[in-house]
Amino acid sequence: MNSMSSTLAKALAMAVVTTAALGGCSMMCRACNGNKCGAKSSMQKCGACKAKCGACAAKQ
Amino acid sequence: MTASSHLRRHWRAASDTQINLALGNARASVSAFSTATAEHGSLIQNWIAAREVLEFEHYPPDDLVDVRRGSQFYYHSHRDGDQEHGHVHLFWHATATGHRRYLKPGKPRWNRTEPTHLFAISLDARGLPVGLFTVNLWVTDGHWFDAATTMACVDRFAMGEIEGYEHACNWLTGFVRLYRPLINELLVRRDRRMARRSDLAKALQDRNLEVLSSTPIDWIADMDALESESVRRGM
């Protein structure tokens, strides 16, 4: 085995397996412009998500 | 899986200087990945910091932003199936003409637009990169550039060492440079697909078009292929 793949294999053998994501807010309401994967700034513009659907509020 | 045939062809035709550069990026990226995994459990564990992963939430919560280099990324999870646990979205702060957008101290980071999305990297539950993909404009917002202009942004993407995330930032910077040929191919395929639509503006907002191009990757096999190429050349 070559050196880089060997390093990667060793790292992966030690890696923590993260559990699958739990359900979150997928409302994509108009406040976010339906922009589901935007950078953080677009999500923070108005904060209307919390007020509008309550889905976010429940987990905060 | 096996090594990417596109990358193998690219490296076969590359100069010794280019192979050396690719090896440098590969070693930096592999080393940073290995250290991040040893220290935090995985790249994902580093970003989630013992929190539960919730669909669509950003990790770290405020994204990681290198203001000086105009680069930004975050991890999140919301797609079911195959190998992917979640993915890293990469952005670059560009003006409408694709130039660097400089942020002024004390001013809001963004006024009329958001950072421009470059592409995304799928990770498995151990934090191993397993795929690359591009998305439609409505998914992330920001400016829409053709493949050549987007690649110019990709080439300027770099994450300095942000405290607490030094290894993750080094991994990402090296990884993006290493996979440049495949990212370029992905963006060209994205453009070709959109060129088939008669109305681009409408297509960019079409909720039925989300992922525009994608490719699975086998990082370990790709590293073997790169090292084999350097051995073949006696480097």
mmCIF file with all atom_site columns, N, CA, C and O in Angstrom, chain B residues 63-98:
data_model
loop_
_atom_site.group_PDB
_atom_site.id
_atom_site.type_symbol
_atom_site.label_atom_id
_atom_site.label_alt_id
_atom_site.label_comp_id
_atom_site.label_asym_id
_atom_site.label_entity_id
_atom_site.label_seq_id
_atom_site.pdbx_PDB_ins_code
_atom_site.Cartn_x
_atom_site.Cartn_y
_atom_site.Cartn_z
_atom_site.occupancy
_atom_site.B_iso_or_equiv
_atom_site.pdbx_formal_charge
_atom_site.auth_seq_id
_atom_site.auth_comp_id
_atom_site.auth_asym_id
_atom_site.auth_atom_id
_atom_site.pdbx_PDB_model_num
ATOM 1   N N  . ASP B 1 63 ? -20.911 29.131 10.204  1.00 0.00 ? 63 ASP B N  1
ATOM 2   C CA . ASP B 1 63 ? -20.027 28.831 9.067   1.00 0.00 ? 63 ASP B CA 1
ATOM 3   C C  . ASP B 1 63 ? -18.580 29.207 9.433   1.00 0.00 ? 63 ASP B C  1
ATOM 4   O O  . ASP B 1 63 ? -18.359 29.927 10.403  1.00 0.00 ? 63 ASP B O  1
ATOM 5   N N  . LEU B 1 64 ? -17.650 28.758 8.638   1.00 0.00 ? 64 LEU B N  1
ATOM 6   C CA . LEU B 1 64 ? -16.258 29.179 8.803   1.00 0.00 ? 64 LEU B CA 1
ATOM 7   C C  . LEU B 1 64 ? -15.944 30.145 7.671   1.00 0.00 ? 64 LEU B C  1
ATOM 8   O O  . LEU B 1 64 ? -16.126 29.807 6.500   1.00 0.00 ? 64 LEU B O  1
ATOM 9   N N  . VAL B 1 65 ? -15.516 31.349 8.037   1.00 0.00 ? 65 VAL B N  1
ATOM 10  C CA . VAL B 1 65 ? -15.294 32.402 7.045   1.00 0.00 ? 65 VAL B CA 1
ATOM 11  C C  . VAL B 1 65 ? -13.866 32.913 7.159   1.00 0.00 ? 65 VAL B C  1
ATOM 12  O O  . VAL B 1 65 ? -13.433 33.305 8.248   1.00 0.00 ? 65 VAL B O  1
ATOM 13  N N  . ASP B 1 66 ? -13.156 32.907 6.041   1.00 0.00 ? 66 ASP B N  1
ATOM 14  C CA . ASP B 1 66 ? -11.852 33.558 5.984   1.00 0.00 ? 66 ASP B CA 1
ATOM 15  C C  . ASP B 1 66 ? -12.071 34.896 5.288   1.00 0.00 ? 66 ASP B C  1
ATOM 16  O O  . ASP B 1 66 ? -12.169 34.960 4.058   1.00 0.00 ? 66 ASP B O  1
ATOM 17  N N  . VAL B 1 67 ? -12.202 35.945 6.082   1.00 0.00 ? 67 VAL B N  1
ATOM 18  C CA . VAL B 1 67 ? -12.574 37.263 5.546   1.00 0.00 ? 67 VAL B CA 1
ATOM 19  C C  . VAL B 1 67 ? -11.486 37.794 4.606   1.00 0.00 ? 67 VAL B C  1
ATOM 20  O O  . VAL B 1 67 ? -11.778 38.403 3.576   1.00 0.00 ? 67 VAL B O  1
ATOM 21  N N  . ARG B 1 68 ? -10.237 37.532 4.935   1.00 0.00 ? 68 ARG B N  1
ATOM 22  C CA . ARG B 1 68 ? -9.137  38.068 4.116   1.00 0.00 ? 68 ARG B CA 1
ATOM 23  C C  . ARG B 1 68 ? -9.125  37.440 2.718   1.00 0.00 ? 68 ARG B C  1
ATOM 24  O O  . ARG B 1 68 ? -8.881  38.114 1.728   1.00 0.00 ? 68 ARG B O  1
ATOM 25  N N  . ARG B 1 69 ? -9.408  36.144 2.672   1.00 0.00 ? 69 ARG B N  1
ATOM 26  C CA . ARG B 1 69 ? -9.369  35.450 1.384   1.00 0.00 ? 69 ARG B CA 1
ATOM 27  C C  . ARG B 1 69 ? -10.750 35.335 0.742   1.00 0.00 ? 69 ARG B C  1
ATOM 28  O O  . ARG B 1 69 ? -10.878 34.771 -0.345  1.00 0.00 ? 69 ARG B O  1
ATOM 29  N N  . GLY B 1 70 ? -11.774 35.807 1.411   1.00 0.00 ? 70 GLY B N  1
ATOM 30  C CA . GLY B 1 70 ? -13.125 35.785 0.836   1.00 0.00 ? 70 GLY B CA 1
ATOM 31  C C  . GLY B 1 70 ? -13.689 34.384 0.679   1.00 0.00 ? 70 GLY B C  1
ATOM 32  O O  . GLY B 1 70 ? -14.496 34.132 -0.212  1.00 0.00 ? 70 GLY B O  1
ATOM 33  N N  . SER B 1 71 ? -13.261 33.480 1.534   1.00 0.00 ? 71 SER B N  1
ATOM 34  C CA . SER B 1 71 ? -13.683 32.080 1.393   1.00 0.00 ? 71 SER B CA 1
ATOM 35  C C  . SER B 1 71 ? -14.531 31.665 2.589   1.00 0.00 ? 71 SER B C  1
ATOM 36  O O  . SER B 1 71 ? -14.316 32.143 3.704   1.00 0.00 ? 71 SER B O  1
ATOM 37  N N  . GLN B 1 72 ? -15.475 30.789 2.356   1.00 0.00 ? 72 GLN B N  1
ATOM 38  C CA . GLN B 1 72 ? -16.423 30.399 3.401   1.00 0.00 ? 72 GLN B CA 1
ATOM 39  C C  . GLN B 1 72 ? -16.889 28.972 3.146   1.00 0.00 ? 72 GLN B C  1
ATOM 40  O O  . GLN B 1 72 ? -17.049 28.554 1.996   1.00 0.00 ? 72 GLN B O  1
ATOM 41  N N  . PHE B 1 73 ? -17.119 28.218 4.225   1.00 0.00 ? 73 PHE B N  1
ATOM 42  C CA . PHE B 1 73 ? -17.731 26.899 4.051   1.00 0.00 ? 73 PHE B CA 1
ATOM 43  C C  . PHE B 1 73 ? -18.498 26.504 5.305   1.00 0.00 ? 73 PHE B C  1
ATOM 44  O O  . PHE B 1 73 ? -18.318 27.080 6.377   1.00 0.00 ? 73 PHE B O  1
ATOM 45  N N  . TYR B 1 74 ? -19.368 25.521 5.138   1.00 0.00 ? 74 TYR B N  1
ATOM 46  C CA . TYR B 1 74 ? -20.049 24.919 6.284   1.00 0.00 ? 74 TYR B CA 1
ATOM 47  C C  . TYR B 1 74 ? -20.445 23.505 5.912   1.00 0.00 ? 74 TYR B C  1
ATOM 48  O O  . TYR B 1 74 ? -20.454 23.133 4.728   1.00 0.00 ? 74 TYR B O  1
ATOM 49  N N  . TYR B 1 75 ? -20.785 22.736 6.933   1.00 0.00 ? 75 TYR B N  1
ATOM 50  C CA . TYR B 1 75 ? -21.228 21.348 6.740   1.00 0.00 ? 75 TYR B CA 1
ATOM 51  C C  . TYR B 1 75 ? -22.684 21.241 7.138   1.00 0.00 ? 75 TYR B C  1
ATOM 52  O O  . TYR B 1 75 ? -23.100 21.846 8.135   1.00 0.00 ? 75 TYR B O  1
ATOM 53  N N  . HIS B 1 76 ? -23.467 20.503 6.375   1.00 0.00 ? 76 HIS B N  1
ATOM 54  C CA . HIS B 1 76 ? -24.805 20.156 6.844   1.00 0.00 ? 76 HIS B CA 1
ATOM 55  C C  . HIS B 1 76 ? -25.276 18.857 6.210   1.00 0.00 ? 76 HIS B C  1
ATOM 56  O O  . HIS B 1 76 ? -24.602 18.285 5.360   1.00 0.00 ? 76 HIS B O  1
ATOM 57  N N  . SER B 1 77 ? -26.436 18.415 6.668   1.00 0.00 ? 77 SER B N  1
ATOM 58  C CA . SER B 1 77 ? -26.905 17.094 6.282   1.00 0.00 ? 77 SER B CA 1
ATOM 59  C C  . SER B 1 77 ? -28.403 17.141 6.034   1.00 0.00 ? 77 SER B C  1
ATOM 60  O O  . SER B 1 77 ? -29.149 17.650 6.869   1.00 0.00 ? 77 SER B O  1
ATOM 61  N N  . HIS B 1 78 ? -28.839 16.664 4.893   1.00 0.00 ? 78 HIS B N  1
ATOM 62  C CA . HIS B 1 78 ? -30.290 16.610 4.643   1.00 0.00 ? 78 HIS B CA 1
ATOM 63  C C  . HIS B 1 78 ? -30.664 15.674 3.511   1.00 0.00 ? 78 HIS B C  1
ATOM 64  O O  . HIS B 1 78 ? -31.811 15.638 3.085   1.00 0.00 ? 78 HIS B O  1
ATOM 65  N N  . ARG B 1 79 ? -29.679 14.925 2.994   1.00 0.00 ? 79 ARG B N  1
ATOM 66  C CA . ARG B 1 79 ? -30.016 14.044 1.872   1.00 0.00 ? 79 ARG B CA 1
ATOM 67  C C  . ARG B 1 79 ? -29.933 12.591 2.329   1.00 0.00 ? 79 ARG B C  1
ATOM 68  O O  . ARG B 1 79 ? -29.000 12.205 3.015   1.00 0.00 ? 79 ARG B O  1
ATOM 69  N N  . ASP B 1 80 ? -30.902 11.811 1.919   1.00 0.00 ? 80 ASP B N  1
ATOM 70  C CA . ASP B 1 80 ? -30.908 10.398 2.300   1.00 0.00 ? 80 ASP B CA 1
ATOM 71  C C  . ASP B 1 80 ? -30.184 9.567  1.243   1.00 0.00 ? 80 ASP B C  1
ATOM 72  O O  . ASP B 1 80 ? -30.039 9.978  0.105   1.00 0.00 ? 80 ASP B O  1
ATOM 73  N N  . GLY B 1 81 ? -29.784 8.397  1.670   1.00 0.00 ? 81 GLY B N  1
ATOM 74  C CA . GLY B 1 81 ? -29.321 7.412  0.699   1.00 0.00 ? 81 GLY B CA 1
ATOM 75  C C  . GLY B 1 81 ? -27.836 7.374  0.470   1.00 0.00 ? 81 GLY B C  1
ATOM 76  O O  . GLY B 1 81 ? -27.086 8.156  1.036   1.00 0.00 ? 81 GLY B O  1
ATOM 77  N N  . ASP B 1 82 ? -27.438 6.470  -0.334  1.00 0.00 ? 82 ASP B N  1
ATOM 78  C CA . ASP B 1 82 ? -26.061 6.102  -0.704  1.00 0.00 ? 82 ASP B CA 1
ATOM 79  C C  . ASP B 1 82 ? -25.072 6.277  0.447   1.00 0.00 ? 82 ASP B C  1
ATOM 80  O O  . ASP B 1 82 ? -25.364 6.050  1.599   1.00 0.00 ? 82 ASP B O  1
ATOM 81  N N  . GLN B 1 83 ? -23.909 6.732  0.138   1.00 0.00 ? 83 GLN B N  1
ATOM 82  C CA . GLN B 1 83 ? -22.842 6.778  1.137   1.00 0.00 ? 83 GLN B CA 1
ATOM 83  C C  . GLN B 1 83 ? -22.840 8.057  1.956   1.00 0.00 ? 83 GLN B C  1
ATOM 84  O O  . GLN B 1 83 ? -22.151 8.143  2.958   1.00 0.00 ? 83 GLN B O  1
ATOM 85  N N  . GLU B 1 84 ? -23.561 9.067  1.493   1.00 0.00 ? 84 GLU B N  1
ATOM 86  C CA . GLU B 1 84 ? -23.384 10.393 2.081   1.00 0.00 ? 84 GLU B CA 1
ATOM 87  C C  . GLU B 1 84 ? -24.035 10.563 3.459   1.00 0.00 ? 84 GLU B C  1
ATOM 88  O O  . GLU B 1 84 ? -25.203 10.250 3.633   1.00 0.00 ? 84 GLU B O  1
ATOM 89  N N  . HIS B 1 85 ? -23.259 11.104 4.407   1.00 0.00 ? 85 HIS B N  1
ATOM 90  C CA . HIS B 1 85 ? -23.839 11.541 5.684   1.00 0.00 ? 85 HIS B CA 1
ATOM 91  C C  . HIS B 1 85 ? -24.289 12.989 5.568   1.00 0.00 ? 85 HIS B C  1
ATOM 92  O O  . HIS B 1 85 ? -25.345 13.381 6.052   1.00 0.00 ? 85 HIS B O  1
ATOM 93  N N  . GLY B 1 86 ? -23.472 13.798 4.923   1.00 0.00 ? 86 GLY B N  1
ATOM 94  C CA . GLY B 1 86 ? -23.775 15.212 4.713   1.00 0.00 ? 86 GLY B CA 1
ATOM 95  C C  . GLY B 1 86 ? -22.773 15.783 3.732   1.00 0.00 ? 86 GLY B C  1
ATOM 96  O O  . GLY B 1 86 ? -22.016 15.030 3.109   1.00 0.00 ? 86 GLY B O  1
ATOM 97  N N  . HIS B 1 87 ? -22.770 17.100 3.588   1.00 0.00 ? 87 HIS B N  1
ATOM 98  C CA . HIS B 1 87 ? -21.839 17.677 2.619   1.00 0.00 ? 87 HIS B CA 1
ATOM 99  C C  . HIS B 1 87 ? -21.349 19.058 3.049   1.00 0.00 ? 87 HIS B C  1
ATOM 100 O O  . HIS B 1 87 ? -21.991 19.748 3.835   1.00 0.00 ? 87 HIS B O  1
ATOM 101 N N  . VAL B 1 88 ? -20.214 19.413 2.488   1.00 0.00 ? 88 VAL B N  1
ATOM 102 C CA . VAL B 1 88 ? -19.596 20.718 2.729   1.00 0.00 ? 88 VAL B CA 1
ATOM 103 C C  . VAL B 1 88 ? -19.946 21.613 1.547   1.00 0.00 ? 88 VAL B C  1
ATOM 104 O O  . VAL B 1 88 ? -19.715 21.231 0.392   1.00 0.00 ? 88 VAL B O  1
ATOM 105 N N  . HIS B 1 89 ? -20.537 22.779 1.820   1.00 0.00 ? 89 HIS B N  1
ATOM 106 C CA . HIS B 1 89 ? -20.791 23.769 0.763   1.00 0.00 ? 89 HIS B CA 1
ATOM 107 C C  . HIS B 1 89 ? -19.674 24.803 0.800   1.00 0.00 ? 89 HIS B C  1
ATOM 108 O O  . HIS B 1 89 ? -19.382 25.373 1.865   1.00 0.00 ? 89 HIS B O  1
ATOM 109 N N  . LEU B 1 90 ? -19.084 25.088 -0.352  1.00 0.00 ? 90 LEU B N  1
ATOM 110 C CA . LEU B 1 90 ? -17.991 26.058 -0.435  1.00 0.00 ? 90 LEU B CA 1
ATOM 111 C C  . LEU B 1 90 ? -18.462 27.316 -1.155  1.00 0.00 ? 90 LEU B C  1
ATOM 112 O O  . LEU B 1 90 ? -19.142 27.227 -2.196  1.00 0.00 ? 90 LEU B O  1
ATOM 113 N N  . PHE B 1 91 ? -18.085 28.463 -0.627  1.00 0.00 ? 91 PHE B N  1
ATOM 114 C CA . PHE B 1 91 ? -18.492 29.759 -1.198  1.00 0.00 ? 91 PHE B CA 1
ATOM 115 C C  . PHE B 1 91 ? -17.271 30.662 -1.355  1.00 0.00 ? 91 PHE B C  1
ATOM 116 O O  . PHE B 1 91 ? -16.290 30.532 -0.624  1.00 0.00 ? 91 PHE B O  1
ATOM 117 N N  . TRP B 1 92 ? -17.407 31.595 -2.288  1.00 0.00 ? 92 TRP B N  1
ATOM 118 C CA . TRP B 1 92 ? -16.379 32.616 -2.441  1.00 0.00 ? 92 TRP B CA 1
ATOM 119 C C  . TRP B 1 92 ? -17.075 33.968 -2.593  1.00 0.00 ? 92 TRP B C  1
ATOM 120 O O  . TRP B 1 92 ? -18.084 34.077 -3.300  1.00 0.00 ? 92 TRP B O  1
ATOM 121 N N  . HIS B 1 93 ? -16.528 34.968 -1.919  1.00 0.00 ? 93 HIS B N  1
ATOM 122 C CA . HIS B 1 93 ? -17.176 36.284 -1.910  1.00 0.00 ? 93 HIS B CA 1
ATOM 123 C C  . HIS B 1 93 ? -16.799 37.051 -3.167  1.00 0.00 ? 93 HIS B C  1
ATOM 124 O O  . HIS B 1 93 ? -15.718 37.632 -3.250  1.00 0.00 ? 93 HIS B O  1
ATOM 125 N N  . ALA B 1 94 ? -17.710 37.051 -4.117  1.00 0.00 ? 94 ALA B N  1
ATOM 126 C CA . ALA B 1 94 ? -17.420 37.642 -5.422  1.00 0.00 ? 94 ALA B CA 1
ATOM 127 C C  . ALA B 1 94 ? -18.366 38.796 -5.730  1.00 0.00 ? 94 ALA B C  1
ATOM 128 O O  . ALA B 1 94 ? -19.500 38.840 -5.244  1.00 0.00 ? 94 ALA B O  1
ATOM 129 N N  . THR B 1 95 ? -17.888 39.716 -6.558  1.00 0.00 ? 95 THR B N  1
ATOM 130 C CA . THR B 1 95 ? -18.777 40.746 -7.109  1.00 0.00 ? 95 THR B CA 1
ATOM 131 C C  . THR B 1 95 ? -19.541 40.131 -8.278  1.00 0.00 ? 95 THR B C  1
ATOM 132 O O  . THR B 1 95 ? -19.272 38.990 -8.672  1.00 0.00 ? 95 THR B O  1
ATOM 133 N N  . ALA B 1 96 ? -20.451 40.892 -8.841  1.00 0.00 ? 96 ALA B N  1
ATOM 134 C CA . ALA B 1 96 ? -21.260 40.372 -9.946  1.00 0.00 ? 96 ALA B CA 1
ATOM 135 C C  . ALA B 1 96 ? -20.413 40.031 -11.167 1.00 0.00 ? 96 ALA B C  1
ATOM 136 O O  . ALA B 1 96 ? -20.841 39.269 -12.039 1.00 0.00 ? 96 ALA B O  1
ATOM 137 N N  . THR B 1 97 ? -19.207 40.593 -11.247 1.00 0.00 ? 97 THR B N  1
ATOM 138 C CA . THR B 1 97 ? -18.350 40.289 -12.403 1.00 0.00 ? 97 THR B CA 1
ATOM 139 C C  . THR B 1 97 ? -17.316 39.205 -12.071 1.00 0.00 ? 97 THR B C  1
ATOM 140 O O  . THR B 1 97 ? -16.436 38.917 -12.871 1.00 0.00 ? 97 THR B O  1
ATOM 141 N N  . GLY B 1 98 ? -17.425 38.620 -10.892 1.00 0.00 ? 98 GLY B N  1
ATOM 142 C CA . GLY B 1 98 ? -16.535 37.505 -10.552 1.00 0.00 ? 98 GLY B CA 1
ATOM 143 C C  . GLY B 1 98 ? -15.241 37.924 -9.899  1.00 0.00 ? 98 GLY B C  1
ATOM 144 O O  . GLY B 1 98 ? -14.352 37.101 -9.707  1.00 0.00 ? 98 GLY B O  1
#
